[in-house]
PDB file of C-alpha atoms in Angstrom:
ATOM      1  CA  MET G 139      66.731  79.223 -18.969  1.00 44.00           C
ATOM      2  CA  ALA G 140      63.623  76.966 -18.453  1.00 46.00           C
ATOM      3  CA  THR G 141      63.043  75.213 -15.188  1.00 50.00           C
ATOM      4  CA  GLY G 142      61.467  71.746 -14.590  1.00 52.00           C
ATOM      5  CA  PRO G 143      58.183  71.196 -12.838  1.00 53.00           C
ATOM      6  CA  THR G 144      58.067  72.295  -9.267  1.00 51.00           C
ATOM      7  CA  GLN G 145      57.536  69.922  -6.402  1.00 55.00           C
ATOM      8  CA  TYR G 146      53.968  71.081  -6.115  1.00 46.00           C
ATOM      9  CA  GLN G 147      53.298  70.430  -9.775  1.00 48.00           C
ATOM     10  CA  LYS G 148      54.712  66.901  -9.418  1.00 51.00           C
ATOM     11  CA  LYS G 149      52.463  66.200  -6.431  1.00 51.00           C
ATOM     12  CA  GLN G 150      49.420  67.577  -8.262  1.00 50.00           C
ATOM     13  CA  ALA G 151      50.187  65.405 -11.291  1.00 53.00           C
ATOM     14  CA  ALA G 152      50.672  62.368  -9.047  1.00 52.00           C
ATOM     15  CA  ARG G 153      47.365  63.054  -7.301  1.00 55.00           C
ATOM     16  CA  ARG G 154      45.559  63.355 -10.635  1.00 57.00           C
ATOM     17  CA  ALA G 155      47.076  60.094 -11.854  1.00 56.00           C
ATOM     18  CA  THR G 156      46.249  58.323  -8.604  1.00 62.00           C
ATOM     19  CA  ALA G 157      42.699  59.718  -8.599  1.00 68.00           C
ATOM     20  CA  ASP G 158      42.226  58.576 -12.168  1.00 72.00           C
ATOM     21  CA  ILE G 159      43.357  55.010 -11.364  1.00 76.00           C
ATOM     22  CA  GLU G 160      41.178  54.958  -8.244  1.00 82.00           C
ATOM     23  CA  ARG G 161      38.216  56.015 -10.378  1.00 85.00           C
ATOM     24  CA  LEU G 162      38.987  53.196 -12.797  1.00 81.00           C
ATOM     25  CA  ALA G 163      39.295  50.728  -9.906  1.00 84.00           C
ATOM     26  CA  LYS G 164      35.985  51.910  -8.458  1.00 88.00           C
ATOM     27  CA  THR G 165      34.339  51.523 -11.857  1.00 86.00           C
ATOM     28  CA  TYR G 166      35.826  48.032 -12.121  1.00 81.00           C
ATOM     29  CA  GLN G 167      34.557  47.084  -8.647  1.00 89.00           C
ATOM     30  CA  THR G 168      31.123  48.511  -9.449  1.00 89.00           C
ATOM     31  CA  GLY G 169      31.045  46.462 -12.636  1.00 86.00           C
ATOM     32  CA  LEU G 170      31.967  43.302 -10.714  1.00 87.00           C
ATOM     33  CA  PHE G 171      29.240  44.040  -8.182  1.00 92.00           C
ATOM     34  CA  ASP G 172      26.681  44.512 -10.957  1.00 89.00           C
ATOM     35  CA  VAL G 173      27.706  41.210 -12.536  1.00 88.00           C
ATOM     36  CA  ALA G 174      27.395  39.484  -9.141  1.00 91.00           C
ATOM     37  CA  GLN G 175      23.924  41.005  -8.728  1.00 91.00           C
ATOM     38  CA  GLN G 176      22.937  39.834 -12.202  1.00 90.00           C
ATOM     39  CA  GLN G 177      24.200  36.329 -11.416  1.00 89.00           C
ATOM     40  CA  ALA G 178      22.338  36.274  -8.080  1.00 93.00           C
ATOM     41  CA  THR G 179      19.136  37.450  -9.785  1.00 91.00           C
ATOM     42  CA  GLY G 180      19.578  34.907 -12.569  1.00 88.00           C
ATOM     43  CA  PHE G 181      20.184  32.133 -10.040  1.00 91.00           C
ATOM     44  CA  LYS G 182      17.100  33.177  -8.080  1.00 93.00           C
ATOM     45  CA  ASP G 183      14.995  33.127 -11.231  1.00 92.00           C
ATOM     46  CA  TRP G 184      16.457  29.742 -12.217  1.00 92.00           C
ATOM     47  CA  THR G 185      15.680  28.376  -8.747  1.00 93.00           C
ATOM     48  CA  ALA G 186      12.076  29.567  -9.027  1.00 94.00           C
ATOM     49  CA  GLN G 187      11.698  28.099 -12.515  1.00 93.00           C
ATOM     50  CA  THR G 188      13.219  24.810 -11.381  1.00 93.00           C
ATOM     51  CA  LYS G 189      10.884  24.678  -8.391  1.00 94.00           C
ATOM     52  CA  ALA G 190       7.902  25.387 -10.656  1.00 94.00           C
ATOM     53  CA  VAL G 191       8.909  22.366 -12.765  1.00 92.00           C
ATOM     54  CA  LEU G 192       9.911  20.036  -9.913  1.00 94.00           C
ATOM     55  CA  ASP G 193       6.955  20.659  -7.599  1.00 95.00           C
ATOM     56  CA  PRO G 194       4.315  19.048  -9.844  1.00 94.00           C
ATOM     57  CA  TYR G 195       6.765  16.299 -10.790  1.00 94.00           C
ATOM     58  CA  GLU G 196       7.497  15.458  -7.161  1.00 95.00           C
ATOM     59  CA  ALA G 197       3.750  15.550  -6.415  1.00 95.00           C
ATOM     60  CA  ALA G 198       3.180  13.121  -9.304  1.00 95.00           C
ATOM     61  CA  VAL G 199       5.989  10.857  -8.042  1.00 96.00           C
ATOM     62  CA  ASN G 200       4.475  10.829  -4.551  1.00 96.00           C
ATOM     63  CA  ARG G 201       1.062  10.007  -5.962  1.00 96.00           C
ATOM     64  CA  TYR G 202       2.585   7.240  -8.097  1.00 96.00           C
ATOM     65  CA  THR G 203       4.633   5.677  -5.278  1.00 95.00           C
ATOM     66  CA  GLN G 204       2.060   6.097  -2.498  1.00 95.00           C
ATOM     67  CA  GLN G 205      -1.243   5.612  -4.344  1.00 95.00           C
ATOM     68  CA  ASP G 206      -1.162   4.473  -7.956  1.00 96.00           C
ATOM     69  CA  PHE G 207       1.501   1.749  -7.756  1.00 95.00           C
ATOM     70  CA  PRO G 208       0.356   0.311  -4.378  1.00 96.00           C
ATOM     71  CA  ALA G 209      -3.195   0.176  -5.770  1.00 96.00           C
ATOM     72  CA  TYR G 210      -1.873  -1.634  -8.840  1.00 96.00           C
ATOM     73  CA  GLN G 211       0.012  -4.122  -6.653  1.00 96.00           C
ATOM     74  CA  SER G 212      -3.175  -4.788  -4.655  1.00 96.00           C
ATOM     75  CA  GLN G 213      -5.079  -5.402  -7.894  1.00 96.00           C
ATOM     76  CA  VAL G 214      -2.383  -7.824  -9.079  1.00 97.00           C
ATOM     77  CA  LEU G 215      -2.485  -9.722  -5.779  1.00 96.00           C
ATOM     78  CA  ALA G 216      -6.288  -9.920  -5.930  1.00 96.00           C
ATOM     79  CA  ALA G 217      -6.187 -11.122  -9.546  1.00 96.00           C
ATOM     80  CA  ASN G 218      -3.582 -13.785  -8.694  1.00 96.00           C
ATOM     81  CA  ALA G 219      -5.574 -14.949  -5.660  1.00 96.00           C
ATOM     82  CA  ALA G 220      -8.768 -15.226  -7.741  1.00 95.00           C
ATOM     83  CA  PHE G 221      -6.867 -17.088 -10.457  1.00 95.00           C
ATOM     84  CA  GLN G 222      -5.422 -19.554  -7.950  1.00 96.00           C
ATOM     85  CA  GLN G 223      -8.863 -20.174  -6.465  1.00 95.00           C
ATOM     86  CA  GLN G 224     -10.414 -20.684  -9.914  1.00 95.00           C
ATOM     87  CA  SER G 225      -7.529 -22.954 -10.930  1.00 96.00           C
ATOM     88  CA  GLN G 226      -8.012 -25.138  -7.853  1.00 96.00           C
ATOM     89  CA  ALA G 227     -11.757 -25.403  -8.487  1.00 95.00           C
ATOM     90  CA  TYR G 228     -11.115 -26.227 -12.139  1.00 95.00           C
ATOM     91  CA  ALA G 229      -8.509 -28.861 -11.250  1.00 96.00           C
ATOM     92  CA  GLN G 230     -10.862 -30.463  -8.704  1.00 96.00           C
ATOM     93  CA  THR G 231     -13.733 -30.545 -11.217  1.00 96.00           C
ATOM     94  CA  MET G 232     -11.534 -32.087 -13.911  1.00 95.00           C
ATOM     95  CA  ALA G 233     -10.098 -34.612 -11.445  1.00 97.00           C
ATOM     96  CA  THR G 234     -13.621 -35.711 -10.507  1.00 96.00           C
ATOM     97  CA  TYR G 235     -14.524 -35.984 -14.188  1.00 96.00           C
ATOM     98  CA  ASP G 236     -11.357 -37.999 -14.898  1.00 97.00           C
ATOM     99  CA  GLU G 237     -12.272 -40.380 -12.057  1.00 97.00           C
ATOM    100  CA  GLN G 238     -15.763 -40.797 -13.515  1.00 96.00           C
ATOM    101  CA  VAL G 239     -14.319 -41.463 -16.972  1.00 97.00           C
ATOM    102  CA  ALA G 240     -11.843 -43.990 -15.550  1.00 97.00           C
ATOM    103  CA  ALA G 241     -14.599 -45.838 -13.673  1.00 97.00           C
ATOM    104  CA  TYR G 242     -16.859 -45.806 -16.726  1.00 96.00           C
ATOM    105  CA  THR G 243     -14.022 -47.056 -18.930  1.00 97.00           C
ATOM    106  CA  GLN G 244     -13.348 -49.862 -16.463  1.00 97.00           C
ATOM    107  CA  ARG G 245     -17.001 -50.961 -16.535  1.00 96.00           C
ATOM    108  CA  LEU G 246     -17.120 -50.696 -20.330  1.00 96.00           C
ATOM    109  CA  ASN G 247     -13.952 -52.783 -20.647  1.00 97.00           C
ATOM    110  CA  ALA G 248     -15.435 -55.380 -18.335  1.00 96.00           C
ATOM    111  CA  TYR G 249     -18.584 -55.497 -20.506  1.00 95.00           C
ATOM    112  CA  ASN G 250     -16.530 -55.843 -23.676  1.00 96.00           C
ATOM    113  CA  ALA G 251     -14.511 -58.599 -22.028  1.00 96.00           C
ATOM    114  CA  SER G 252     -17.769 -60.394 -21.189  1.00 94.00           C
ATOM    115  CA  LEU G 253     -18.921 -60.126 -24.804  1.00 94.00           C
ATOM    116  CA  ALA G 254     -15.594 -61.495 -26.008  1.00 96.00           C
ATOM    117  CA  SER G 255     -15.838 -64.374 -23.563  1.00 94.00           C
ATOM    118  CA  ILE G 256     -19.413 -65.163 -24.663  1.00 92.00           C
ATOM    119  CA  ALA G 257     -18.386 -64.947 -28.309  1.00 93.00           C
ATOM    120  CA  ALA G 258     -15.617 -67.462 -27.653  1.00 93.00           C
ATOM    121  CA  ASN G 259     -17.793 -69.715 -25.475  1.00 91.00           C
ATOM    122  CA  PRO G 260     -21.476 -69.044 -26.094  1.00 93.00           C
ATOM    123  CA  SER G 261     -22.556 -71.825 -23.733  1.00 91.00           C
ATOM    124  CA  GLU G 262     -21.428 -73.154 -20.396  1.00 90.00           C
ATOM    125  CA  ARG G 263     -21.792 -76.452 -18.546  1.00 90.00           C
ATOM    126  CA  VAL G 264     -24.280 -76.487 -15.716  1.00 91.00           C
ATOM    127  CA  ASN G 265     -23.098 -78.452 -12.714  1.00 87.00           C
ATOM    128  CA  ILE G 266     -26.337 -80.309 -12.234  1.00 85.00           C
ATOM    129  CA  THR G 267     -26.297 -84.101 -12.133  1.00 83.00           C
ATOM    130  CA  ALA G 268     -29.092 -85.904 -13.922  1.00 83.00           C
ATOM    131  CA  THR G 269     -31.570 -87.623 -11.667  1.00 83.00           C
ATOM    132  CA  SER G 270     -32.989 -91.016 -12.599  1.00 79.00           C
ATOM    133  CA  THR G 271     -36.761 -91.025 -12.899  1.00 75.00           C
ATOM    134  CA  GLY G 272     -37.338 -94.719 -13.533  1.00 71.00           C
ATOM    135  CA  ARG G 273     -38.876 -95.632 -16.782  1.00 68.00           C
ATOM    136  CA  SER G 274     -39.087 -92.089 -18.011  1.00 60.00           C
ATOM    137  CA  GLY G 275     -35.358 -91.808 -17.972  1.00 78.00           C
ATOM    138  CA  THR G 276     -33.470 -88.881 -16.413  1.00 84.00           C
ATOM    139  CA  ALA G 277     -34.392 -85.384 -15.307  1.00 89.00           C
ATOM    140  CA  TYR G 278     -32.555 -82.266 -14.230  1.00 88.00           C
ATOM    141  CA  ASN G 279     -33.438 -80.254 -11.160  1.00 90.00           C
ATOM    142  CA  ILE G 280     -33.463 -76.688 -12.430  1.00 90.00           C
ATOM    143  CA  GLY G 281     -34.702 -74.062 -10.045  1.00 88.00           C
ATOM    144  CA  GLY G 282     -36.376 -76.697  -7.858  1.00 88.00           C
ATOM    145  CA  GLN G 283     -38.284 -78.295 -10.718  1.00 89.00           C
ATOM    146  CA  LEU G 284     -37.457 -81.443 -12.663  1.00 88.00           C
ATOM    147  CA  TYR G 285     -37.080 -81.168 -16.388  1.00 89.00           C
ATOM    148  CA  SER G 286     -36.564 -83.982 -18.855  1.00 87.00           C
ATOM    149  CA  PRO G 287     -33.859 -83.574 -21.470  1.00 87.00           C
ATOM    150  CA  ASN G 288     -36.523 -83.048 -24.108  1.00 87.00           C
ATOM    151  CA  ASN G 289     -38.399 -80.411 -22.148  1.00 89.00           C
ATOM    152  CA  LEU G 290     -35.714 -78.135 -20.787  1.00 90.00           C
ATOM    153  CA  PRO G 291     -36.276 -74.476 -20.061  1.00 92.00           C
ATOM    154  CA  SER G 292     -35.289 -72.008 -22.751  1.00 91.00           C
ATOM    155  CA  GLY G 293     -31.542 -71.735 -23.124  1.00 91.00           C
ATOM    156  CA  TYR G 294     -30.805 -75.162 -21.638  1.00 93.00           C
ATOM    157  CA  PHE G 295     -29.743 -78.152 -23.669  1.00 93.00           C
ATOM    158  CA  VAL G 296     -27.939 -81.478 -23.233  1.00 90.00           C
ATOM    159  CA  GLU G 297     -25.033 -82.799 -25.203  1.00 88.00           C
ATOM    160  CA  ASN G 298     -23.147 -86.034 -25.241  1.00 87.00           C
ATOM    161  CA  VAL G 299     -19.705 -85.426 -23.838  1.00 85.00           C
ATOM    162  CA  THR G 300     -16.980 -88.025 -24.248  1.00 85.00           C
ATOM    163  CA  THR G 301     -14.387 -88.218 -21.524  1.00 82.00           C
ATOM    164  CA  GLN G 302     -11.678 -90.706 -20.770  1.00 80.00           C
ATOM    165  CA  GLY G 303     -11.957 -93.021 -17.840  1.00 76.00           C
ATOM    166  CA  THR G 304     -10.390 -96.201 -16.499  1.00 78.00           C
ATOM    167  CA  SER G 305     -12.008 -99.637 -16.507  1.00 74.00           C
ATOM    168  CA  ARG G 306     -10.167-102.744 -15.301  1.00 76.00           C
ATOM    169  CA  GLY G 307      -6.879-100.921 -15.612  1.00 76.00           C
ATOM    170  CA  GLN G 308      -7.681 -99.862 -19.150  1.00 81.00           C
ATOM    171  CA  THR G 309      -8.256 -96.332 -20.421  1.00 83.00           C
ATOM    172  CA  VAL G 310     -11.632 -96.140 -22.037  1.00 82.00           C
ATOM    173  CA  ASN G 311     -13.781 -93.387 -23.538  1.00 85.00           C
ATOM    174  CA  VAL G 312     -16.933 -92.690 -21.586  1.00 80.00           C
ATOM    175  CA  THR G 313     -19.789 -90.788 -23.224  1.00 82.00           C
ATOM    176  CA  GLN G 314     -22.308 -89.087 -20.961  1.00 81.00           C
ATOM    177  CA  GLN G 315     -25.076 -86.564 -21.355  1.00 83.00           C
ATOM    178  CA  GLN G 316     -24.280 -83.273 -19.679  1.00 88.00           C
ATOM    179  CA  LEU G 317     -26.446 -80.232 -19.159  1.00 91.00           C
ATOM    180  CA  PHE G 318     -25.476 -76.902 -20.799  1.00 92.00           C
ATOM    181  CA  ARG G 319     -27.069 -73.534 -21.015  1.00 92.00           C
ATOM    182  CA  THR G 320     -26.628 -70.658 -23.392  1.00 93.00           C
ATOM    183  CA  ARG G 321     -24.819 -67.801 -21.720  1.00 91.00           C
ATOM    184  CA  ASP G 322     -26.850 -64.658 -21.355  1.00 89.00           C
ATOM    185  CA  VAL G 323     -25.582 -61.692 -23.322  1.00 91.00           C
ATOM    186  CA  PRO G 324     -25.398 -58.785 -20.899  1.00 92.00           C
ATOM    187  CA  THR G 325     -26.533 -55.302 -21.793  1.00 94.00           C
ATOM    188  CA  PHE G 326     -24.676 -52.065 -21.211  1.00 93.00           C
ATOM    189  CA  ASN G 327     -26.852 -48.996 -21.430  1.00 94.00           C
ATOM    190  CA  GLU G 328     -24.758 -46.680 -19.290  1.00 93.00           C
ATOM    191  CA  ALA G 329     -24.011 -43.344 -20.943  1.00 94.00           C
ATOM    192  CA  PRO G 330     -20.510 -41.931 -20.674  1.00 94.00           C
ATOM    193  CA  PRO G 331     -19.934 -39.209 -18.086  1.00 94.00           C
ATOM    194  CA  GLN G 332     -20.923 -35.731 -19.211  1.00 94.00           C
ATOM    195  CA  ALA G 333     -17.922 -33.466 -19.591  1.00 94.00           C
ATOM    196  CA  PRO G 334     -18.201 -30.489 -17.224  1.00 93.00           C
ATOM    197  CA  SER G 335     -19.156 -27.210 -18.858  1.00 92.00           C
ATOM    198  CA  ILE G 336     -16.180 -25.371 -17.463  1.00 89.00           C
ATOM    199  CA  SER G 337     -13.272 -23.633 -19.126  1.00 92.00           C
ATOM    200  CA  ALA G 338      -9.724 -23.386 -17.867  1.00 94.00           C
ATOM    201  CA  PRO G 339      -9.307 -20.092 -16.020  1.00 94.00           C
ATOM    202  CA  THR G 340      -7.110 -17.378 -17.454  1.00 94.00           C
ATOM    203  CA  LEU G 341      -5.080 -14.841 -15.535  1.00 93.00           C
ATOM    204  CA  SER G 342      -6.028 -11.295 -16.455  1.00 93.00           C
ATOM    205  CA  LEU G 343      -3.779  -8.674 -14.905  1.00 93.00           C
ATOM    206  CA  PRO G 344      -4.456  -4.929 -14.831  1.00 93.00           C
ATOM    207  CA  SER G 345      -2.284  -2.560 -16.793  1.00 95.00           C
ATOM    208  CA  PRO G 346       0.434  -0.965 -14.640  1.00 95.00           C
ATOM    209  CA  PRO G 347       0.219   2.782 -14.075  1.00 94.00           C
ATOM    210  CA  SER G 348       2.571   5.014 -16.006  1.00 94.00           C
ATOM    211  CA  ALA G 349       5.434   6.408 -13.951  1.00 94.00           C
ATOM    212  CA  PRO G 350       5.844  10.187 -14.143  1.00 93.00           C
ATOM    213  CA  ALA G 351       8.271  11.246 -16.844  1.00 93.00           C
ATOM    214  CA  GLN G 352      11.303  13.124 -15.609  1.00 91.00           C
ATOM    215  CA  PRO G 353      10.822  16.783 -16.586  1.00 91.00           C
ATOM    216  CA  GLN G 354      13.223  18.913 -18.579  1.00 92.00           C
ATOM    217  CA  LEU G 355      14.829  21.280 -16.087  1.00 90.00           C
ATOM    218  CA  PRO G 356      15.858  24.819 -17.032  1.00 90.00           C
ATOM    219  CA  THR G 357      19.587  25.442 -17.304  1.00 90.00           C
ATOM    220  CA  PHE G 358      21.644  28.097 -15.598  1.00 85.00           C
ATOM    221  CA  GLU G 359      24.833  29.049 -17.414  1.00 87.00           C
ATOM    222  CA  THR G 360      27.449  30.730 -15.241  1.00 84.00           C
ATOM    223  CA  GLY G 361      29.842  31.096 -18.154  1.00 87.00           C
ATOM    224  CA  GLN G 362      28.247  34.337 -19.325  1.00 88.00           C
ATOM    225  CA  PHE G 363      28.920  35.991 -15.968  1.00 87.00           C
ATOM    226  CA  GLN G 364      32.501  34.750 -15.922  1.00 90.00           C
ATOM    227  CA  GLN G 365      32.918  36.178 -19.414  1.00 90.00           C
ATOM    228  CA  LYS G 366      31.639  39.576 -18.229  1.00 87.00           C
ATOM    229  CA  ARG G 367      34.118  39.528 -15.323  1.00 87.00           C
ATOM    230  CA  GLU G 368      36.956  38.743 -17.668  1.00 89.00           C
ATOM    231  CA  GLU G 369      35.891  41.565 -19.997  1.00 90.00           C
ATOM    232  CA  LEU G 370      35.751  44.024 -17.065  1.00 85.00           C
ATOM    233  CA  GLY G 371      39.205  42.897 -15.948  1.00 86.00           C
ATOM    234  CA  LYS G 372      40.671  43.276 -19.424  1.00 89.00           C
ATOM    235  CA  THR G 373      39.090  46.743 -19.791  1.00 86.00           C
ATOM    236  CA  PHE G 374      40.436  47.816 -16.410  1.00 81.00           C
ATOM    237  CA  GLU G 375      43.932  46.574 -17.174  1.00 85.00           C
ATOM    238  CA  ARG G 376      43.895  48.217 -20.615  1.00 85.00           C
ATOM    239  CA  GLU G 377      42.749  51.609 -19.310  1.00 82.00           C
ATOM    240  CA  VAL G 378      45.240  51.548 -16.450  1.00 80.00           C
ATOM    241  CA  GLY G 379      47.981  50.660 -18.906  1.00 81.00           C
ATOM    242  CA  GLU G 380      46.914  53.465 -21.248  1.00 79.00           C
ATOM    243  CA  ARG G 381      47.054  56.016 -18.442  1.00 75.00           C
ATOM    244  CA  LYS G 382      50.447  54.834 -17.288  1.00 75.00           C
ATOM    245  CA  ALA G 383      51.720  55.018 -20.833  1.00 76.00           C
ATOM    246  CA  ALA G 384      50.303  58.556 -21.254  1.00 71.00           C
ATOM    247  CA  LYS G 385      51.930  59.637 -17.997  1.00 72.00           C
ATOM    248  CA  GLN G 386      55.272  58.262 -19.115  1.00 70.00           C
ATOM    249  CA  ASN G 387      54.919  60.089 -22.440  1.00 69.00           C
ATOM    250  CA  VAL G 388      54.250  63.385 -20.647  1.00 65.00           C
ATOM    251  CA  VAL G 389      57.278  62.890 -18.446  1.00 61.00           C
ATOM    252  CA  MET G 390      59.440  62.045 -21.424  1.00 66.00           C
ATOM    253  CA  ARG G 391      58.230  65.118 -23.363  1.00 65.00           C
ATOM    254  CA  ARG G 392      58.931  67.406 -20.381  1.00 61.00           C
ATOM    255  CA  MET G 393      62.358  65.921 -19.924  1.00 61.00           C
ATOM    256  CA  SER G 394      63.069  66.423 -23.617  1.00 63.00           C
ATOM    257  CA  ARG G 395      61.939  70.067 -23.551  1.00 59.00           C
ATOM    258  CA  GLY G 396      64.063  70.734 -20.464  1.00 56.00           C
ATOM    259  CA  MET G 397      67.091  69.233 -22.081  1.00 54.00           C
ATOM    260  CA  LEU G 398      66.559  71.307 -25.243  1.00 54.00           C
ATOM    261  CA  GLU G 399      66.043  74.529 -23.345  1.00 53.00           C
ATOM    262  CA  GLY G 400      69.165  73.980 -21.242  1.00 53.00           C
ATOM    263  CA  ALA G 401      71.366  73.366 -24.244  1.00 50.00           C
TER     264      ALA G 401
END
C-alpha cells in the first residue's frame, strides 16, 4: 500500500515553491529598479538637452530686453525729439513767410485800390482859391509861385464848375473856374516774398529689433517607462500564476495516485 508524501517532503516542496516565488519577486523588483534608473538617466539627459537649448535663448532674451530694445527705444525718442524740433522750426519759418505774404498782399491790394480810384476819378480838385492879379486876371499860388490859368504847371488845369447858389432868395446857378490836377499814377515795383527753400520734416524711425524666437524644447515621454513597469508586473503575475497552477497540478496528481493505490 502506497503512502503519501512525508512531512519533510511537504516542507521541502513548500520551500522550493516559496524560493521560486521569491526569486520571481526579486527579478521583478530588479526590473523595476532598472526601469527607474533608465527613467532617471533619461530625465537627466533631457534636462541637459533642455538647458543646452534654453541657455542661449535666455541669453538672447536678456540681451534683447536689457540692450537691444532699450537702445531702440532711445533711438525712437531721439528721432521724435529731432522731428519735433524740425517741425517747430519749419512751422516758425512758414508762419514768418505767411506774415510776409499777408503784408505784401495788403500793400498790393492797396495799390490796386488806388489804381481803381484813379481810373474812376483821374483828376481831383485842388483847394486853392484863385488870386486876383488886376488886369491880368487871376492866378493860382502853387508851391509858392503864382501861375495864370493859361500857364499852369504840368498836370494842372482849370475847369468851369457850375454850382447852385442863392441870390435875393432865389436859387441860381453859379459858374466858377476851379483848379484841378491830374492824379499821379503810383508805381508798385515790390517783388512778392520769396518762398523759403525748406521742406516739411518727415519722421524716420529705426526698425525695431527682432525678439528672440522661442526655441523648440526636447520632449521627455514618461509613458514608455510606465509601459515597461506594466509589462514587468504582468510578467510577474503570469509567472507566479503559472507556478501556483503547476503546484496545484502536482498535488492533484499525487492525490489521485494515492487514491488509486489505496483502492
